[in-house]
Short mmCIF file of C-alpha atoms in Angstrom, two decimals:
data_model
loop_
_atom_site.label_atom_id
_atom_site.label_comp_id
_atom_site.label_asym_id
_atom_site.label_seq_id
_atom_site.Cartn_x
_atom_site.Cartn_y
_atom_site.Cartn_z
CA MET U 267 -3.92 4.47 -10.54
CA ARG U 268 -4.06 0.68 -10.88
CA ILE U 269 -4.31 -0.71 -14.43
CA VAL U 270 -5.77 -4.19 -14.88
CA PHE U 271 -4.85 -6.02 -18.09
CA LYS U 272 -7.55 -8.48 -19.14
CA THR U 273 -6.46 -11.34 -21.38
CA SER U 274 -9.60 -13.50 -21.19
CA TYR U 275 -13.32 -13.27 -20.50
CA ASP U 276 -12.72 -14.90 -17.12
CA ALA U 277 -11.15 -11.63 -15.96
CA ASP U 278 -14.56 -9.95 -16.18
CA ILE U 279 -16.23 -12.44 -13.83
CA ARG U 280 -13.47 -13.29 -11.37
CA LEU U 281 -14.29 -12.87 -7.69
CA PHE U 282 -11.69 -10.12 -7.19
CA LYS U 283 -10.40 -7.72 -9.84
CA HIS U 284 -6.80 -8.04 -8.68
CA GLY U 285 -4.66 -9.27 -5.82
CA ALA U 286 -4.66 -5.94 -3.98
CA GLN U 287 -8.46 -5.95 -3.79
CA ALA U 288 -8.41 -9.51 -2.42
CA PHE U 289 -5.85 -8.43 0.19
CA TRP U 290 -7.94 -5.49 1.44
CA TYR U 291 -11.12 -7.57 1.66
CA GLY U 292 -9.19 -10.28 3.49
CA LEU U 293 -7.86 -7.68 5.93
CA LEU U 294 -11.39 -6.37 6.48
CA PHE U 295 -12.59 -9.89 7.28
CA VAL U 296 -9.75 -10.36 9.79
CA ILE U 297 -10.70 -7.06 11.48
CA ALA U 298 -14.33 -8.22 11.64
CA ILE U 299 -13.23 -11.44 13.38
CA ALA U 300 -11.04 -9.52 15.84
CA LEU U 301 -13.74 -6.90 16.58
CA PRO U 302 -15.03 -8.57 19.80
CA PHE U 303 -11.57 -8.11 21.32
CA LEU U 304 -11.58 -4.38 20.53
CA ILE U 305 -15.01 -3.17 21.70
CA ASN U 306 -17.41 -3.87 24.58
CA GLU U 307 -20.38 -6.24 24.58
CA PHE U 308 -22.95 -3.50 23.95
CA LEU U 309 -21.21 -2.45 20.74
CA ILE U 310 -20.83 -6.12 19.80
CA GLY U 311 -24.61 -6.37 19.94
CA GLU U 312 -24.88 -3.32 17.70
CA ALA U 313 -22.36 -4.87 15.27
CA THR U 314 -24.42 -8.07 15.19
CA LEU U 315 -27.52 -6.04 14.39
CA VAL U 316 -25.61 -4.29 11.58
CA LEU U 317 -24.76 -7.67 10.04
CA ILE U 318 -28.37 -8.87 10.27
CA TRP U 319 -29.68 -5.70 8.62
CA ALA U 320 -26.96 -6.03 5.97
CA ILE U 321 -28.15 -9.56 5.14
CA CYS U 322 -31.73 -8.32 4.78
CA GLY U 323 -30.46 -5.35 2.76
CA MET U 324 -28.57 -7.65 0.38
CA GLY U 325 -31.79 -9.58 -0.17
CA LEU U 326 -33.67 -6.44 -1.18
CA MET U 327 -30.63 -5.14 -3.08
CA LEU U 328 -30.68 -8.17 -5.36
CA LEU U 329 -34.23 -7.33 -6.37
CA VAL U 330 -34.15 -3.51 -6.46
CA GLY U 331 -30.52 -2.75 -7.23
CA GLN U 332 -29.65 -5.65 -9.54
CA THR U 333 -33.00 -6.40 -11.23
CA GLY U 334 -34.67 -3.00 -11.01
CA GLN U 335 -37.89 -4.25 -9.37
CA ALA U 336 -39.34 -2.01 -6.65
CA SER U 337 -40.54 -3.66 -3.45
CA LEU U 338 -42.12 -2.26 -0.29
CA GLY U 339 -43.12 -5.62 1.17
CA HIS U 340 -39.92 -7.39 2.14
CA ALA U 341 -40.72 -7.15 5.85
CA ALA U 342 -43.39 -9.77 5.14
CA PHE U 343 -40.73 -12.20 3.94
CA MET U 344 -38.58 -11.40 6.96
CA ALA U 345 -41.61 -12.41 9.01
CA VAL U 346 -41.95 -15.65 7.02
CA GLY U 347 -38.32 -16.47 7.76
CA ALA U 348 -38.59 -15.62 11.48
CA TYR U 349 -41.87 -17.46 12.12
CA SER U 350 -41.07 -20.54 10.02
CA ASN U 351 -37.64 -20.89 11.66
CA VAL U 352 -39.17 -21.01 15.15
CA LEU U 353 -42.06 -23.24 14.06
CA TYR U 354 -39.69 -25.74 12.46
CA GLN U 355 -37.77 -25.94 15.73
CA GLU U 356 -40.80 -26.13 18.05
CA HIS U 357 -43.32 -28.22 16.08
CA PHE U 358 -40.93 -30.46 14.11
CA SER U 359 -38.03 -30.53 16.59
CA LEU U 360 -35.56 -29.62 13.86
CA PRO U 361 -32.13 -28.29 14.86
CA PHE U 362 -31.13 -24.76 13.91
CA ILE U 363 -28.75 -25.90 11.16
CA VAL U 364 -31.77 -27.47 9.42
CA SER U 365 -34.55 -25.04 10.35
CA PHE U 366 -32.49 -21.98 9.39
CA PRO U 367 -31.96 -22.81 5.69
CA LEU U 368 -35.49 -24.22 5.53
CA SER U 369 -36.88 -20.90 6.76
CA GLY U 370 -35.00 -19.16 3.93
CA LEU U 371 -36.38 -21.64 1.42
CA THR U 372 -39.89 -21.09 2.79
CA ALA U 373 -39.53 -17.35 2.30
CA GLY U 374 -38.11 -17.96 -1.20
CA VAL U 375 -41.10 -20.11 -2.18
CA ALA U 376 -43.45 -17.46 -0.78
CA GLY U 377 -41.62 -14.86 -2.85
CA ALA U 378 -41.91 -16.95 -6.01
CA LEU U 379 -45.66 -17.38 -5.44
CA VAL U 380 -46.05 -13.64 -4.99
CA ALA U 381 -43.97 -12.98 -8.12
CA LEU U 382 -46.17 -15.15 -10.34
CA PRO U 383 -49.06 -12.65 -10.62
CA THR U 384 -46.86 -9.55 -10.35
CA THR U 385 -44.22 -10.13 -13.05
CA LYS U 386 -46.18 -7.96 -15.51
CA LEU U 387 -46.20 -4.99 -13.14
CA HIS U 388 -43.65 -2.18 -13.34
CA GLY U 389 -42.47 0.68 -11.16
CA ILE U 390 -45.03 2.22 -8.85
CA TYR U 391 -47.61 -0.49 -9.59
CA LEU U 392 -45.25 -3.24 -8.40
CA ALA U 393 -44.38 -1.14 -5.34
CA ILE U 394 -48.09 -0.79 -4.47
CA ALA U 395 -48.65 -4.53 -4.92
CA THR U 396 -45.78 -5.40 -2.58
CA LEU U 397 -46.96 -2.73 -0.16
CA ALA U 398 -50.33 -4.51 0.00
CA ILE U 399 -48.52 -7.79 0.74
CA SER U 400 -46.71 -6.18 3.67
CA VAL U 401 -49.97 -4.88 5.13
CA LEU U 402 -51.74 -8.20 4.51
CA ALA U 403 -48.95 -10.16 6.20
CA GLU U 404 -49.59 -8.40 9.52
CA ASP U 405 -53.26 -9.41 9.43
CA LEU U 406 -52.44 -12.99 8.46
CA ILE U 407 -50.08 -13.34 11.42
CA VAL U 408 -52.89 -12.30 13.77
CA ILE U 409 -55.46 -14.54 12.04
CA MET U 410 -53.19 -17.61 12.16
CA GLU U 411 -52.94 -17.40 15.95
CA PRO U 412 -52.64 -21.19 16.58
CA LEU U 413 -49.34 -21.16 14.66
CA THR U 414 -48.04 -17.63 15.05
CA GLY U 415 -49.22 -16.81 18.57
CA GLY U 416 -51.31 -13.92 17.27
CA VAL U 417 -50.71 -10.60 18.99
CA GLY U 418 -48.72 -12.40 21.68
CA GLY U 419 -46.08 -13.41 19.16
CA LEU U 420 -43.48 -16.16 19.45
CA PHE U 421 -40.44 -16.70 21.65
CA ALA U 422 -37.30 -17.63 19.74
CA PRO U 423 -35.29 -20.31 21.57
CA ASP U 424 -31.53 -20.15 21.94
CA ILE U 425 -29.56 -21.25 18.91
CA GLU U 426 -27.93 -24.63 19.52
CA ILE U 427 -25.33 -26.06 17.13
CA PHE U 428 -23.44 -29.23 18.03
CA GLY U 429 -23.83 -28.60 21.76
CA PHE U 430 -22.87 -24.91 21.58
CA THR U 431 -25.51 -22.36 22.61
CA PHE U 432 -25.76 -18.90 21.08
CA ASN U 433 -27.73 -16.20 22.85
CA ARG U 434 -27.85 -12.41 22.49
CA TYR U 435 -27.56 -11.83 26.23
CA GLY U 436 -25.75 -14.94 27.44
CA ASN U 437 -22.87 -15.00 24.94
CA PRO U 438 -23.12 -12.08 22.50
CA ILE U 439 -19.58 -12.59 21.17
CA GLU U 440 -20.28 -16.14 19.99
CA LEU U 441 -23.56 -14.97 18.42
CA TYR U 442 -21.65 -12.24 16.59
CA TRP U 443 -19.22 -14.76 15.13
CA LEU U 444 -22.10 -17.00 14.03
CA VAL U 445 -23.88 -14.12 12.30
CA LEU U 446 -20.57 -13.03 10.75
CA PHE U 447 -20.05 -16.53 9.33
CA ILE U 448 -23.58 -16.54 7.87
CA THR U 449 -22.98 -13.05 6.44
CA PHE U 450 -19.81 -14.29 4.75
CA ILE U 451 -21.73 -17.19 3.17
CA VAL U 452 -24.47 -14.83 1.93
CA ILE U 453 -21.89 -12.45 0.42
CA TYR U 454 -20.19 -15.35 -1.37
CA LEU U 455 -23.57 -16.56 -2.68
CA TYR U 456 -24.52 -13.03 -3.78
CA ARG U 457 -21.23 -12.48 -5.62
CA ASN U 458 -21.46 -15.78 -7.45
CA ILE U 459 -25.04 -15.10 -8.50
CA LEU U 460 -23.90 -11.83 -10.10
CA ARG U 461 -21.05 -13.65 -11.89
CA ALA U 462 -23.39 -16.35 -13.23
CA PRO U 463 -25.57 -16.04 -16.39
CA ILE U 464 -28.63 -15.41 -14.23
CA GLY U 465 -26.88 -12.38 -12.72
CA ARG U 466 -26.23 -10.98 -16.18
CA ALA U 467 -29.89 -11.58 -16.98
CA PHE U 468 -30.86 -9.58 -13.88
CA ALA U 469 -28.76 -6.64 -15.08
CA ALA U 470 -30.24 -6.87 -18.59
CA VAL U 471 -33.81 -6.77 -17.24
CA ARG U 472 -32.90 -3.83 -14.99
CA ASP U 473 -31.37 -1.78 -17.83
CA SER U 474 -34.00 -2.49 -20.51
CA GLU U 475 -36.68 -5.16 -20.61
CA VAL U 476 -37.16 -4.65 -24.36
CA SER U 477 -33.46 -5.19 -25.04
CA ALA U 478 -33.45 -8.18 -22.69
CA LYS U 479 -36.29 -9.77 -24.66
CA ALA U 480 -34.40 -9.13 -27.89
CA MET U 481 -31.44 -11.03 -26.43
CA GLY U 482 -33.64 -14.05 -25.73
CA ILE U 483 -34.08 -13.56 -21.99
CA ASN U 484 -37.35 -14.74 -20.49
CA VAL U 485 -38.17 -11.57 -18.57
CA ALA U 486 -41.05 -13.00 -16.52
CA ARG U 487 -39.03 -16.02 -15.40
CA THR U 488 -36.00 -13.85 -14.60
CA LYS U 489 -38.12 -11.57 -12.42
CA MET U 490 -39.61 -14.55 -10.60
CA VAL U 491 -36.16 -16.07 -9.96
CA ALA U 492 -34.89 -12.69 -8.73
CA PHE U 493 -37.86 -12.37 -6.39
CA ALA U 494 -37.36 -15.91 -5.05
CA ILE U 495 -33.63 -15.51 -4.39
CA SER U 496 -34.20 -12.06 -2.89
CA CYS U 497 -36.85 -13.38 -0.50
CA PHE U 498 -34.65 -16.38 0.36
CA ILE U 499 -31.84 -14.10 1.54
CA THR U 500 -34.28 -11.76 3.29
CA GLY U 501 -35.89 -14.76 5.00
CA LEU U 502 -32.51 -15.80 6.38
CA GLY U 503 -32.05 -12.28 7.76
CA GLY U 504 -35.55 -12.40 9.24
CA ALA U 505 -34.79 -15.69 11.00
CA LEU U 506 -31.66 -14.15 12.56
CA MET U 507 -33.65 -11.04 13.48
CA GLY U 508 -36.15 -13.24 15.32
CA HIS U 509 -33.39 -14.81 17.42
CA PHE U 510 -31.82 -11.41 18.02
CA ALA U 511 -35.14 -9.89 19.16
CA THR U 512 -35.91 -13.04 21.22
CA VAL U 513 -39.65 -12.22 21.19
CA PHE U 514 -41.39 -10.95 18.07
CA THR U 515 -44.98 -10.22 17.07
CA HIS U 516 -46.88 -9.02 14.00
CA GLU U 517 -45.82 -5.48 14.87
CA THR U 518 -42.13 -6.38 14.64
CA PHE U 519 -42.23 -6.92 10.88
CA ASN U 520 -44.50 -4.07 9.88
CA LEU U 521 -44.61 -1.64 6.97
CA ILE U 522 -42.07 0.64 8.65
CA MET U 523 -39.52 -2.17 8.48
CA SER U 524 -40.11 -2.55 4.72
CA ILE U 525 -39.54 1.18 4.25
CA THR U 526 -36.46 0.94 6.47
CA LEU U 527 -34.99 -1.77 4.25
CA LEU U 528 -35.50 0.39 1.19
CA LEU U 529 -33.98 3.37 3.01
CA ILE U 530 -30.91 1.28 3.91
CA ILE U 531 -30.07 0.32 0.33
CA VAL U 532 -30.81 3.78 -1.10
CA ILE U 533 -28.61 5.56 1.42
CA GLY U 534 -25.90 2.92 1.20
CA GLY U 535 -25.84 2.78 -2.59
CA LEU U 536 -28.10 0.86 -4.97
CA GLY U 537 -26.66 -2.07 -6.89
CA THR U 538 -23.68 -2.83 -4.62
CA ILE U 539 -23.00 -5.16 -1.70
CA HIS U 540 -21.13 -2.32 -0.04
CA GLY U 541 -24.32 -0.26 -0.11
CA ALA U 542 -26.17 -2.78 2.05
CA PHE U 543 -23.46 -2.57 4.72
CA PHE U 544 -23.07 1.20 4.61
CA GLY U 545 -26.83 1.66 4.89
CA ALA U 546 -27.07 -0.83 7.76
CA ILE U 547 -24.27 0.96 9.64
CA VAL U 548 -26.05 4.30 9.24
CA PHE U 549 -29.41 2.88 10.33
CA VAL U 550 -28.06 1.11 13.42
CA LEU U 551 -25.56 3.72 14.63
CA LEU U 552 -27.49 6.91 13.81
CA PRO U 553 -30.04 6.49 16.64
CA LEU U 554 -27.13 5.95 19.03
CA ILE U 555 -25.41 9.09 17.77
CA ILE U 556 -28.66 11.07 18.00
CA SER U 557 -29.19 9.87 21.58
CA ILE U 558 -25.65 10.78 22.63
CA GLY U 559 -25.90 14.20 20.95
CA ARG U 560 -29.30 14.90 22.50
CA ASP U 561 -28.08 14.01 26.00
CA ALA U 562 -24.91 16.09 25.54
CA PHE U 563 -26.96 19.10 24.44
CA ALA U 564 -29.35 18.64 27.38
CA ASN U 565 -26.46 18.55 29.85
CA MET U 566 -24.86 21.63 28.32
CA ALA U 567 -28.15 23.54 28.43
CA GLY U 568 -29.03 22.24 31.89
CA LEU U 569 -32.39 20.94 30.70
CA GLY U 570 -32.13 17.44 32.11
CA SER U 571 -33.65 14.69 30.00
CA ILE U 572 -35.07 15.69 26.60
CA SER U 573 -37.50 13.55 24.64
CA ILE U 574 -38.42 14.61 21.10
CA PRO U 575 -41.01 12.26 19.56
CA GLY U 576 -40.30 11.30 15.97
CA LEU U 577 -36.77 12.75 15.97
CA GLU U 578 -35.12 9.63 14.57
CA SER U 579 -37.75 9.19 11.86
CA GLY U 580 -37.39 12.83 10.89
CA VAL U 581 -33.62 12.57 10.62
CA PHE U 582 -33.90 9.41 8.51
CA GLY U 583 -36.41 11.13 6.25
CA ILE U 584 -34.14 14.14 5.77
CA LEU U 585 -31.22 11.83 5.00
CA LEU U 586 -33.23 9.93 2.40
CA ILE U 587 -34.41 13.12 0.67
CA GLY U 588 -30.90 14.52 0.74
CA PHE U 589 -29.36 11.44 -0.85
CA ILE U 590 -32.05 11.24 -3.53
CA LEU U 591 -31.54 14.90 -4.45
CA PHE U 592 -27.78 15.27 -4.13
CA GLU U 593 -26.23 11.80 -4.16
CA PRO U 594 -28.51 9.20 -5.78
CA MET U 595 -25.61 6.72 -5.88
CA GLY U 596 -25.54 6.65 -2.07
CA ILE U 597 -22.59 6.55 0.30
CA TYR U 598 -20.69 4.01 -1.80
CA GLY U 599 -21.26 6.13 -4.89
CA ARG U 600 -19.74 9.13 -3.13
CA TRP U 601 -16.74 7.00 -2.13
CA LEU U 602 -16.28 5.93 -5.77
CA LYS U 603 -16.28 9.56 -6.88
CA ILE U 604 -13.70 10.53 -4.28
CA ARG U 605 -11.48 7.57 -5.15
CA THR U 606 -11.76 8.23 -8.87
CA TYR U 607 -10.93 11.90 -8.33
CA PHE U 608 -7.62 11.06 -6.67
CA GLU U 609 -6.82 8.27 -9.14
CA LEU U 610 -7.32 10.49 -12.19
CA PHE U 611 -6.11 13.82 -10.76
CA PRO U 612 -5.56 16.22 -12.51
CA PHE U 613 -7.51 14.65 -15.42
CA TYR U 614 -10.76 14.18 -13.52
CA ARG U 615 -13.76 15.75 -15.27
CA LYS U 616 -16.65 17.24 -13.36
CA ASP U 617 -19.34 15.62 -15.54
CA MET U 618 -17.81 12.14 -15.37
CA PHE U 619 -20.59 10.93 -13.03
CA LYS U 620 -23.35 13.09 -14.48
CA ARG U 621 -26.71 11.39 -14.01
CA GLN U 622 -27.97 9.75 -17.19
CA LYS U 623 -31.56 8.99 -18.20
CA SER U 624 -32.72 5.74 -16.62
CA TYR U 625 -34.30 4.38 -19.80
CA LEU U 626 -33.21 3.52 -23.31
CA LYS U 627 -34.88 4.71 -26.47
CA THR U 628 -36.16 1.18 -27.09
CA GLU U 629 -38.24 1.40 -23.91
CA ARG U 630 -40.32 4.23 -25.34
CA THR U 631 -42.21 1.70 -27.44
CA GLN U 632 -43.70 0.07 -24.32
#
């Protein structure tokens, strides 16, 4: 078991707890860079999709996992990022290195505007409000046909940066490295937000709004900032998703995608960056595993090709119910329990991770 001696307050907010943790994360980053040399182009495309979903998951994680605000409408902000990114390039002739961050800022501003009337809402009421935004966004995309292309959608051009072209089909390895670099920047931004005073304010609002008010935190402003930053990150992921999909319509960023985002962070583990990646890996690779298993079973049984409508959705639903009932901390939470068990053996106690009530006594006065 590793013991960390803290001699200053800086030790609580440093980027890595100790040198060993920095080493392992550095090794993981090196493996991610070397991945294109280890697997084929099809799996590289799947890895790129995992990174894009992880970026979107981190956006929603900042709002749900760090601030405790439920949202079922983040697909709408992915759509804002995807559409604005292409429109900036086509109508204003802006290069990708300018249109990409601008698309994130556009989604962030849209999120802040949505947060203004919804900061007083809690729990299921906030979820219903964001759900309505997701449904409304699909209709707005169709109505604004001169800009969005309506039901025909938009075609995302190839990404061009300083003369280099990035395309999903033409050069998937280079696109993977670009998305990996953007993912690294988003992770660094996310970690520094959590280390900053605003990150501590997010955690205070999540744990108890009454206690946060008593500490002098402006709860409404904190929620709005959390919503804006969350939508900014999600908008960046949406812009990358648009380039990855090449062609996207109003049906691409629908309600199912919002639910998928929530499923990713719940299965992966709420409140952690790791959870966004674990959930994205499960979401991207599970359909592939299901397809391989289905074909293998069909060949063994001599049934030829088998098609079971709704199989993937059913499996995802069972997974979500299972994690909520038996492992609410998600995959990363299970890993923490296993690691803690071996670190503390034989002094590990069964009730160490017993689920606690999600509210404080001070919240009963609301």
